[in-house]
Amino acid sequence: MRSTMPRWLQQCPSCGYSAPNITRAHPAAAQAVAAAPFRALMAEASYPPLARRFLGWAHVLEETGAMHAAAEATLHAAWVADDLGLEELARHWRLEAVALWRGGPPLDQEQTVRIIDALRRAEAWEDAAATAEGVVSGLRREEAAEAVAEVVGLELRLIAARDTGRHTVASALPPPARRPHVTHQRAQAKGQGEGLLGKLRRWLRRG
């Protein structure tokens, strides 16, 4: 999926506005795009062009109050930096994404696990460990998906090892006791919900 990132957003060649569909802009987008911070961002030559596209979209989203969506777009900029070997920019944008997530509405478990992963990959060890320990404490007090506990356990081990690499959810979970029945595969093919585990696998696989 990383190879398709240049097609995730459209961008206006005139003003630089970017969005999944630039023909339907948020009412506040024009004001955000015309402002100096957006113009400075578009002119920042040290940022890869594709990353600027995602950051521009993140800026508009933040200005319109969509903090979690802005965090997603900022994380996508970090992925661009990853693929180009720009480690410092990737680290910086992951920390910005975390700040945006935390600045928005209350987080669900999936978002919190992704924050832990972003903090670990950005080498924010103390924050990552504290956030993970907070999730573990919460899991002890409620009935939560076992997969979340397994993934957070993996994150804690990686944090302790000062490991900043990409890891899959599969590496955190024990192998299934048996192969799923063929009817389960058919159900998934019909698009029945992927569930929390599926989402975690998808997002952590992207990194």
Coordinates of C-alpha atoms in Angstrom, one line a residue:
M1 CA 0.0 0.0 0.0
R2 CA 2.9 2.4 0.6
S3 CA 3.6 2.4 -3.2
T4 CA 0.1 3.9 -3.7
M5 CA 0.6 6.9 -1.4
P6 CA 1.1 9.4 -4.2
R7 CA -2.5 8.7 -5.2
W8 CA -4.0 9.1 -1.8
L9 CA -4.5 12.9 -2.1
Q10 CA -5.2 15.3 -4.9
Q11 CA -3.4 18.6 -4.9
C12 CA -4.3 21.9 -6.6
P13 CA -1.4 23.0 -8.7
S14 CA -2.3 26.7 -8.2
C15 CA -2.9 27.1 -4.4
G16 CA -1.4 23.9 -3.1
Y17 CA -4.6 22.7 -1.4
S18 CA -4.6 19.0 -1.0
A19 CA -7.4 16.6 0.0
P20 CA -8.7 13.2 -1.0
N21 CA -11.1 15.1 -3.3
I22 CA -10.2 18.8 -4.0
T23 CA -13.5 19.4 -5.7
R24 CA -15.3 19.4 -2.3
A25 CA -13.5 21.6 0.2
H26 CA -14.3 22.3 3.8
P27 CA -15.9 25.7 4.2
A28 CA -12.9 26.9 6.2
A29 CA -10.3 25.4 3.8
A30 CA -9.9 28.6 1.7
Q31 CA -9.0 30.7 4.7
A32 CA -6.5 28.1 6.0
V33 CA -4.8 27.8 2.6
A34 CA -4.5 31.5 2.1
A35 CA -2.9 32.0 5.5
A36 CA 0.9 32.5 6.0
P37 CA 1.5 29.2 7.9
F38 CA 0.2 27.1 5.0
R39 CA 2.1 29.2 2.4
A40 CA 5.3 28.7 4.4
L41 CA 4.7 25.0 4.6
M42 CA 4.2 24.7 0.9
A43 CA 7.5 26.6 0.3
E44 CA 9.5 24.5 2.7
A45 CA 12.0 22.9 0.3
S46 CA 13.6 20.7 2.9
Y47 CA 10.4 18.6 3.1
P48 CA 9.7 16.0 0.3
P49 CA 6.9 17.1 -2.0
L50 CA 4.7 14.2 -1.1
A51 CA 5.2 14.8 2.6
R52 CA 4.2 18.5 2.0
R53 CA 1.0 17.3 0.4
F54 CA 0.1 15.2 3.5
L55 CA 1.2 18.0 5.9
G56 CA -0.9 20.5 4.0
W57 CA -3.9 18.4 4.3
A58 CA -3.1 17.9 8.0
H59 CA -2.9 21.6 8.5
V60 CA -6.3 22.2 6.9
L61 CA -7.8 19.4 9.0
E62 CA -6.3 20.8 12.2
E63 CA -7.5 24.3 11.4
T64 CA -11.0 22.9 11.0
G65 CA -10.9 21.0 14.2
A66 CA -10.5 17.5 12.9
M67 CA -7.6 16.6 15.1
H68 CA -7.5 12.9 14.8
A69 CA -7.7 13.1 11.0
A70 CA -4.9 15.6 11.1
A71 CA -2.9 13.1 13.1
E72 CA -3.4 10.4 10.5
A73 CA -2.3 12.8 7.7
T74 CA 0.8 13.8 9.7
L75 CA 1.7 10.1 10.3
H76 CA 1.4 9.6 6.5
A77 CA 4.1 12.3 6.1
A78 CA 6.3 10.4 8.5
W79 CA 5.8 7.3 6.3
V80 CA 7.1 9.3 3.4
A81 CA 10.1 10.3 5.4
D82 CA 10.7 6.6 6.4
D83 CA 10.7 5.5 2.8
L84 CA 13.3 8.2 1.9
G85 CA 15.5 7.5 4.8
L86 CA 14.8 10.9 6.5
E87 CA 14.9 9.7 10.0
E88 CA 14.8 13.0 11.8
L89 CA 11.8 14.2 9.8
A90 CA 10.0 10.9 10.4
R91 CA 10.7 11.2 14.1
H92 CA 9.5 14.8 14.2
W93 CA 6.3 14.1 12.3
R94 CA 5.4 11.1 14.5
L95 CA 5.7 13.3 17.6
E96 CA 3.5 15.9 15.9
A97 CA 0.9 13.2 15.1
V98 CA 0.9 12.0 18.7
A99 CA 0.3 15.6 19.8
L100 CA -2.6 15.9 17.4
W101 CA -4.2 12.7 18.6
R102 CA -3.9 13.7 22.2
G103 CA -5.3 17.2 21.4
G104 CA -8.5 15.8 20.0
P105 CA -11.5 13.9 21.4
P106 CA -11.0 10.9 23.8
L107 CA -8.9 8.1 22.2
D108 CA -10.1 4.6 21.7
Q109 CA -7.8 1.6 22.3
E110 CA -6.7 1.3 18.7
Q111 CA -5.6 4.9 18.6
T112 CA -3.8 4.6 21.9
V113 CA -1.9 1.5 20.7
R114 CA -0.9 3.5 17.6
I115 CA 0.3 6.4 19.8
I116 CA 2.5 3.9 21.7
D117 CA 4.0 2.6 18.4
A118 CA 4.6 6.1 17.1
L119 CA 6.3 7.2 20.3
R120 CA 8.5 4.1 20.3
R121 CA 9.5 4.6 16.7
A122 CA 10.3 8.3 17.5
E123 CA 12.5 7.1 20.4
A124 CA 10.3 8.9 23.0
W125 CA 11.0 6.0 25.3
E126 CA 9.7 7.3 28.6
D127 CA 6.5 8.6 27.1
A128 CA 6.0 5.4 25.2
A129 CA 6.5 3.2 28.3
A130 CA 4.3 5.3 30.5
T131 CA 1.5 5.3 27.9
A132 CA 1.8 1.5 27.4
E133 CA 1.7 0.9 31.2
G134 CA -1.4 3.1 31.4
V135 CA -3.1 0.8 28.8
V136 CA -2.0 -2.3 30.7
S137 CA -3.5 -0.8 33.9
G138 CA -6.8 0.0 32.1
L139 CA -7.0 -3.5 30.6
R140 CA -6.8 -5.0 34.1
R141 CA -9.9 -3.1 35.1
E142 CA -12.1 -4.0 32.1
E143 CA -13.0 -6.7 29.7
A144 CA -10.9 -5.9 26.7
A145 CA -9.7 -7.6 23.6
E146 CA -6.9 -10.0 24.3
A147 CA -5.2 -8.9 21.1
V148 CA -4.7 -5.4 22.6
A149 CA -2.9 -6.8 25.6
E150 CA -0.7 -8.9 23.4
V151 CA 0.3 -6.0 21.2
V152 CA 0.9 -3.7 24.1
G153 CA 3.1 -6.4 25.6
L154 CA 5.1 -6.5 22.4
E155 CA 5.5 -2.7 22.5
L156 CA 6.7 -2.8 26.0
R157 CA 9.4 -5.5 25.1
L158 CA 10.4 -3.4 22.1
I159 CA 10.6 -0.2 24.2
A160 CA 12.8 -2.0 26.8
A161 CA 15.1 -3.2 23.9
R162 CA 15.2 0.3 22.5
D163 CA 13.9 -1.1 19.2
T164 CA 12.6 1.5 16.7
G165 CA 11.9 -0.8 13.9
R166 CA 8.7 -1.9 12.1
H167 CA 6.9 -4.9 13.6
T168 CA 3.7 -6.7 12.6
V169 CA 0.8 -7.5 15.0
A170 CA 1.4 -11.2 14.0
S171 CA 4.7 -11.1 15.8
A172 CA 2.8 -10.2 19.0
L173 CA 0.2 -12.9 18.9
P174 CA 0.4 -16.7 19.4
P175 CA -0.3 -18.7 16.3
P176 CA -4.0 -19.9 15.9
A177 CA -4.8 -23.2 17.4
R178 CA -6.2 -24.4 14.0
R179 CA -6.8 -23.1 10.5
P180 CA -10.0 -21.0 10.3
H181 CA -13.0 -22.8 8.7
V182 CA -13.6 -22.1 5.0
T183 CA -16.9 -20.4 6.0
H184 CA -14.9 -17.8 8.0
Q185 CA -12.9 -16.9 5.0
R186 CA -16.1 -16.5 3.0
A187 CA -17.5 -14.2 5.6
Q188 CA -14.4 -12.0 5.5
A189 CA -14.5 -11.9 1.8
K190 CA -18.1 -10.6 2.0
G191 CA -16.7 -7.6 3.9
Q192 CA -18.0 -8.4 7.4
G193 CA -16.3 -6.1 10.0
E194 CA -12.5 -6.6 10.4
G195 CA -12.7 -5.9 14.1
L196 CA -10.1 -4.4 16.4
L197 CA -7.4 -7.0 15.7
G198 CA -7.8 -6.5 11.9
K199 CA -7.4 -2.8 12.3
L200 CA -4.3 -3.1 14.5
R201 CA -2.7 -5.5 12.0
R202 CA -3.5 -3.1 9.2
W203 CA -2.1 0.0 10.9
L204 CA 0.9 -1.4 12.5
R205 CA 1.8 -3.1 9.2
R206 CA 2.0 0.3 7.7
G207 CA 4.1 1.6 10.5

